[in-house]
Short mmCIF file of C-alpha atoms in Angstrom, two decimals:
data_model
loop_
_atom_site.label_atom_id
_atom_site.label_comp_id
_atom_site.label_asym_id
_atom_site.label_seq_id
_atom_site.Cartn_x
_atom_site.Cartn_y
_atom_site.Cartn_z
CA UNK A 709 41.64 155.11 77.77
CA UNK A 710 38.58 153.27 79.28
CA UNK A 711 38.18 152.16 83.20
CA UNK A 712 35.42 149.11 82.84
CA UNK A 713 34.49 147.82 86.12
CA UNK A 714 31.50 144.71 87.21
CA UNK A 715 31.38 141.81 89.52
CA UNK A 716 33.46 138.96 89.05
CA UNK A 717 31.19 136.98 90.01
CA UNK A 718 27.26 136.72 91.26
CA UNK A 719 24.93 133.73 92.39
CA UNK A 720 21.31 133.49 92.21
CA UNK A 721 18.47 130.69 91.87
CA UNK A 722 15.82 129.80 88.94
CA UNK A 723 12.90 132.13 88.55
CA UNK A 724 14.97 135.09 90.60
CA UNK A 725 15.78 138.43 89.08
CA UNK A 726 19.21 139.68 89.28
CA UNK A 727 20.82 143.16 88.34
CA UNK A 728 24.31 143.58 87.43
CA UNK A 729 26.21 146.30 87.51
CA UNK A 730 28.88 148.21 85.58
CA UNK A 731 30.64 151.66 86.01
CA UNK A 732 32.86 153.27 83.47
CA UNK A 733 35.24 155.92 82.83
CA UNK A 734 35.58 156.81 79.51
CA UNK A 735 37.50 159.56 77.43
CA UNK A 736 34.81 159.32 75.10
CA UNK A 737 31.65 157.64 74.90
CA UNK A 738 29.24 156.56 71.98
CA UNK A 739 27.64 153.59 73.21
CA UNK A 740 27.32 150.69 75.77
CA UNK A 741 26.51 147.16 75.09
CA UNK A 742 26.15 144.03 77.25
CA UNK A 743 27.18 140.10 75.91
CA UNK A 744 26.08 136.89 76.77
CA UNK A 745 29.44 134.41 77.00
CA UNK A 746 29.43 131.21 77.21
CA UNK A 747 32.26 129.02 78.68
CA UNK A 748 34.38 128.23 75.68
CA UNK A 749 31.73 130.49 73.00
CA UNK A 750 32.04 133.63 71.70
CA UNK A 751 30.04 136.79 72.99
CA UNK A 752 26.50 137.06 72.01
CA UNK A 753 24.92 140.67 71.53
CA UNK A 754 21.85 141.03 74.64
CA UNK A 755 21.40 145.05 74.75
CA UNK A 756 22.31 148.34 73.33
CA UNK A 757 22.38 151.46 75.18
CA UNK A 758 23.46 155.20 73.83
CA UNK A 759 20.54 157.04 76.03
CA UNK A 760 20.09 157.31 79.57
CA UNK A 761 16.87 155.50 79.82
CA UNK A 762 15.97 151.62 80.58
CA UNK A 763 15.99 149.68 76.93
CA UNK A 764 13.62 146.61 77.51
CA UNK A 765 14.04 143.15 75.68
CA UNK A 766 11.96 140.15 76.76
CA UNK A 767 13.72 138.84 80.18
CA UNK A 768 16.45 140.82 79.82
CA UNK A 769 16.24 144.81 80.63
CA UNK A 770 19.50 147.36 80.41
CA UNK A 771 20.07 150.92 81.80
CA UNK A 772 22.18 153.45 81.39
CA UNK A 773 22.88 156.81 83.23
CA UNK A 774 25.56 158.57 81.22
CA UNK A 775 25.91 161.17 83.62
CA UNK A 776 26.76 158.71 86.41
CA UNK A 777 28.57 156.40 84.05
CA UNK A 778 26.74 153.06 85.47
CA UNK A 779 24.93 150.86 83.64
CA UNK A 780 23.12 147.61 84.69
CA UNK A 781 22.12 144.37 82.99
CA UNK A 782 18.17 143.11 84.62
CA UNK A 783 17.70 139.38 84.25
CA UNK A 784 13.98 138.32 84.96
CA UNK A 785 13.02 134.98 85.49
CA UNK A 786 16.09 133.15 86.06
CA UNK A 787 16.97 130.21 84.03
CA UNK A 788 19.79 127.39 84.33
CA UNK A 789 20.83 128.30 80.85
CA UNK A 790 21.22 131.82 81.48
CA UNK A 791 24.51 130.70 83.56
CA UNK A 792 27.12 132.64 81.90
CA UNK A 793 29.40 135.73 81.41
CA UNK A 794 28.16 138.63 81.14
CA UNK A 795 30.03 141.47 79.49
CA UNK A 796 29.83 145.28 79.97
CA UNK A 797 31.22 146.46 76.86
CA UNK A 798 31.80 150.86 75.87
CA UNK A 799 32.23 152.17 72.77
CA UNK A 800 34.44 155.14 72.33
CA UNK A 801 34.27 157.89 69.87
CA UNK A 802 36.96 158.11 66.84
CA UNK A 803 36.28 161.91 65.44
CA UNK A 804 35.37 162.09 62.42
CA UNK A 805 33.30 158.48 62.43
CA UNK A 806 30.28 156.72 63.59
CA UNK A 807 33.01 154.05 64.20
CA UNK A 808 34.71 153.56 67.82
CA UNK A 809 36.67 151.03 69.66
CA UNK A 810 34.62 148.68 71.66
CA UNK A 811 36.27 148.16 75.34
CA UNK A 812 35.27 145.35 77.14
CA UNK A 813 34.94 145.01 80.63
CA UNK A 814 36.43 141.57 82.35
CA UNK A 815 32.86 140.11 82.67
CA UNK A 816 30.33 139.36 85.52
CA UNK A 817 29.90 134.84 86.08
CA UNK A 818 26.35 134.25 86.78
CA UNK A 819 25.63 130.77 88.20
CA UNK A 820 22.29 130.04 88.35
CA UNK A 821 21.34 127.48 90.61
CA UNK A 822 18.02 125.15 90.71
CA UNK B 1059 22.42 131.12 57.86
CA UNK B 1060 24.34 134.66 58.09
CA UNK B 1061 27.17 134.21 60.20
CA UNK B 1062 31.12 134.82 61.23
CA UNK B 1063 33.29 131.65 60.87
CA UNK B 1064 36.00 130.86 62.26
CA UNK B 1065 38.96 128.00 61.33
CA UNK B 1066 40.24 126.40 62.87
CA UNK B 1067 38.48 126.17 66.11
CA UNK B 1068 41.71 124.66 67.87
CA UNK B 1069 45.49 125.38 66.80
CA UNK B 1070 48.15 124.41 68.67
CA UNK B 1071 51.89 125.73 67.49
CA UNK B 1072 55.37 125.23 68.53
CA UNK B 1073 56.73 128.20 70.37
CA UNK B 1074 58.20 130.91 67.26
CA UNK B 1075 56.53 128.47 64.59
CA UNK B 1076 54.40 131.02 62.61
CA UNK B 1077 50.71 130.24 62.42
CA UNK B 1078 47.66 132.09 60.52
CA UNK B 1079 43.71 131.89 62.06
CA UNK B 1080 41.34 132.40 59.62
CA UNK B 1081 37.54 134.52 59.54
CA UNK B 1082 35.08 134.33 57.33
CA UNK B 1083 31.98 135.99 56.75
CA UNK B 1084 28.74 135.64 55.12
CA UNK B 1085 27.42 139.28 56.39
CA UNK B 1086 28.87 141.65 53.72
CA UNK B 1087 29.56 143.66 56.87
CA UNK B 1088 32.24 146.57 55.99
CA UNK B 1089 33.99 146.05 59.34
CA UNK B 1090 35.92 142.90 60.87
CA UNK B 1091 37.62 143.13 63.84
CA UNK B 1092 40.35 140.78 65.87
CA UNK B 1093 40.30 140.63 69.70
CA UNK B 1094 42.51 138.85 72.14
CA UNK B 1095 40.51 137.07 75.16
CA UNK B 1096 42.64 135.10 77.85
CA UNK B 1097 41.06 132.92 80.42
CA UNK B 1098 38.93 134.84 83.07
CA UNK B 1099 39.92 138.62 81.01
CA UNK B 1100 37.99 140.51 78.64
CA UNK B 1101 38.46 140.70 75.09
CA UNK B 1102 41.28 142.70 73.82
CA UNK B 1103 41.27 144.38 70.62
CA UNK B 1104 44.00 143.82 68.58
CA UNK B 1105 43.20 145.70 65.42
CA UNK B 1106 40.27 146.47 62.70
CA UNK B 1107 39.73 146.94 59.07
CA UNK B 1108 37.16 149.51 57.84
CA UNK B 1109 36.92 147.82 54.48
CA UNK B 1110 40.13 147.99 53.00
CA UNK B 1111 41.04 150.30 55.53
CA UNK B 1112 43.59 148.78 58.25
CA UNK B 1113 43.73 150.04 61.82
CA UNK B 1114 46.44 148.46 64.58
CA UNK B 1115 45.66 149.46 68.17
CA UNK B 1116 48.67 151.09 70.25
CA UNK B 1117 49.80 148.29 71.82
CA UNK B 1118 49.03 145.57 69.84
CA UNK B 1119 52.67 143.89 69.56
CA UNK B 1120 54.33 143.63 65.97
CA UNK B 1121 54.04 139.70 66.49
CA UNK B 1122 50.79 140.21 64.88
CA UNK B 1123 49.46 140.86 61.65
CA UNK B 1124 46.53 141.50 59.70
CA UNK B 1125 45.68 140.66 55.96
CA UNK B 1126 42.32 141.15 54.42
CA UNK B 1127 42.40 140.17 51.18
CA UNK B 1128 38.52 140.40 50.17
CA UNK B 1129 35.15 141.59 52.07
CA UNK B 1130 34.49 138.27 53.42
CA UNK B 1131 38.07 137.15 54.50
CA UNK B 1132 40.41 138.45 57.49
CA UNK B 1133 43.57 136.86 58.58
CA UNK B 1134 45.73 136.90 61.92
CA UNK B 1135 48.99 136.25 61.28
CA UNK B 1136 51.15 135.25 65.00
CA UNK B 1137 54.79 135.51 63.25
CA UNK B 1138 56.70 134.00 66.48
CA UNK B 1139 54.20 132.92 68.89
CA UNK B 1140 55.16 133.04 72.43
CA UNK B 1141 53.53 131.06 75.13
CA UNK B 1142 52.02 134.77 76.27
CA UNK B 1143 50.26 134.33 72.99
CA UNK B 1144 48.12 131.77 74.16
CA UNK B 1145 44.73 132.45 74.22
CA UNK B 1146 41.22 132.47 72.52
CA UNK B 1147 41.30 134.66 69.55
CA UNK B 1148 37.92 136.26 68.22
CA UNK B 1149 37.03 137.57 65.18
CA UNK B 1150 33.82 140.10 64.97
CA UNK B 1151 32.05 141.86 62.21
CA UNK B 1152 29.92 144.83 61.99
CA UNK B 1153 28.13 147.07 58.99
CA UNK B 1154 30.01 150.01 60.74
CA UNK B 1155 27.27 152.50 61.01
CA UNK B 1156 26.40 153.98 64.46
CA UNK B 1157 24.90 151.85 67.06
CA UNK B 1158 25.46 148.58 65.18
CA UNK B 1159 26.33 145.69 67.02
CA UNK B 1160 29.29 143.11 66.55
CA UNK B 1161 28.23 139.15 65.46
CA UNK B 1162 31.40 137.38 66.61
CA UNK B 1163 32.38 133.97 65.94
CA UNK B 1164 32.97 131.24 67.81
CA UNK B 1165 37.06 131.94 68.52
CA UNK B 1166 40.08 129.88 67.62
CA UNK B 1167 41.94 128.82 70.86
CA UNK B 1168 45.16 128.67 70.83
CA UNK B 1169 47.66 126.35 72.71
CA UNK B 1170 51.57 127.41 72.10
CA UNK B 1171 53.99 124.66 73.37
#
């Protein structure tokens, strides 16, 4: 099985940067992934991860340290609209595949205040 | 535009009335997926197809049930909803190859009274 584990929760203002976190336990791994959620919307894809290594996209910046099993999600330059959930997501291995199961974590709320 | 779809975007049902949520895509990706979000959890999956290919996770109860009948099309059928059953129900697609991501749509919630 997988262990998935972030914030519930984290507060920060416009124009900040804030880093969140996620450990993992995982019989098998072949991937992490972060998503943007919305109240009420569906998940959004933000960042890939299958190296150790920072993967850099615009504001948004992911790392991953397989070793450690921690990843974190950077968010430069805080906006109000980038209030949301934030999902740490692994991806096991199924043998014989480049398919796996895609575990979610219970998500990180960001409120971004003014 | 390329996307999942998702009908109908609110369905409420009688407690054991049978209901079916629909997925659609425009993609052509070989892999759709159904996951089970409640409020304030993370998304649960429920089961996938690899094409025709059908794949139920462990625990997913025998309540539900799958039907794909084409590439673009995936069904979940609730045979005796429960008021546990309520919840937001995503559907996801992917090409299936490795590191691909999933597009996911926008959910059917659903309210069992």
């Amino acid at each position: 099985g997988q262990n998935i584990d972030q914030p519930t929760e984290m507060t920060a203002t416009e124009g900040a940067i804030v880093q969140i976190n996620c450990t993992y336990q995982t019989s098998g791994f072949n991937g992490l992934f972060w998503y943007q959620q919305h109240a009420g919307e569906a998940p959004t894809f933000l960042s890939y991860n299958v190296l150790d290594g920072l993967e850099e996209k615009g504001r948004f910046s992911s790392f991953l340290s397989r070793s450690k099993g921690y990843s974190y999600l950077l968010l430069k330059e805080l906006q109000m609209k980038d209030s949301a959930s934030y999902l740490c997501a692994v991806r096991d291995h199924l043998r014989g595949s480049t398919l796996g199961r895609l575990y979610f974590g219970r998500g990180t709320q960001l409120t971004v205040w003014p | 535009d390329a996307m999942v779809i998702q009908n109908p975007r609110y369905q409420v049902t009688q407690f054991g009335k049978p209901v079916t949520l629909s997925c659609s895509q425009t993609l052509n990706h070989n892999v759709m997926y159904w996951y089970q979000q409640k409020s304030s959890q993370a998304p649960k999956l429920l089961f996938h197809y690899y094409d025709k290919d059908f794949n139920n996770e462990a625990d997913t109860p025998d309540n539900f049930q799958s039907r794909r009948p084409n590439t673009s099309f995936c069904f979940l059928d609730i045979r005796s909803p429960g008021l546990g059953d309520a919840a937001m129900y995503l559907c996801a697609t992917s090409r299936g190859t490795s590191g691909d991501e999933q597009f996911f749509g926008p959910g059917t919630r659903l309210t069992v009274l």
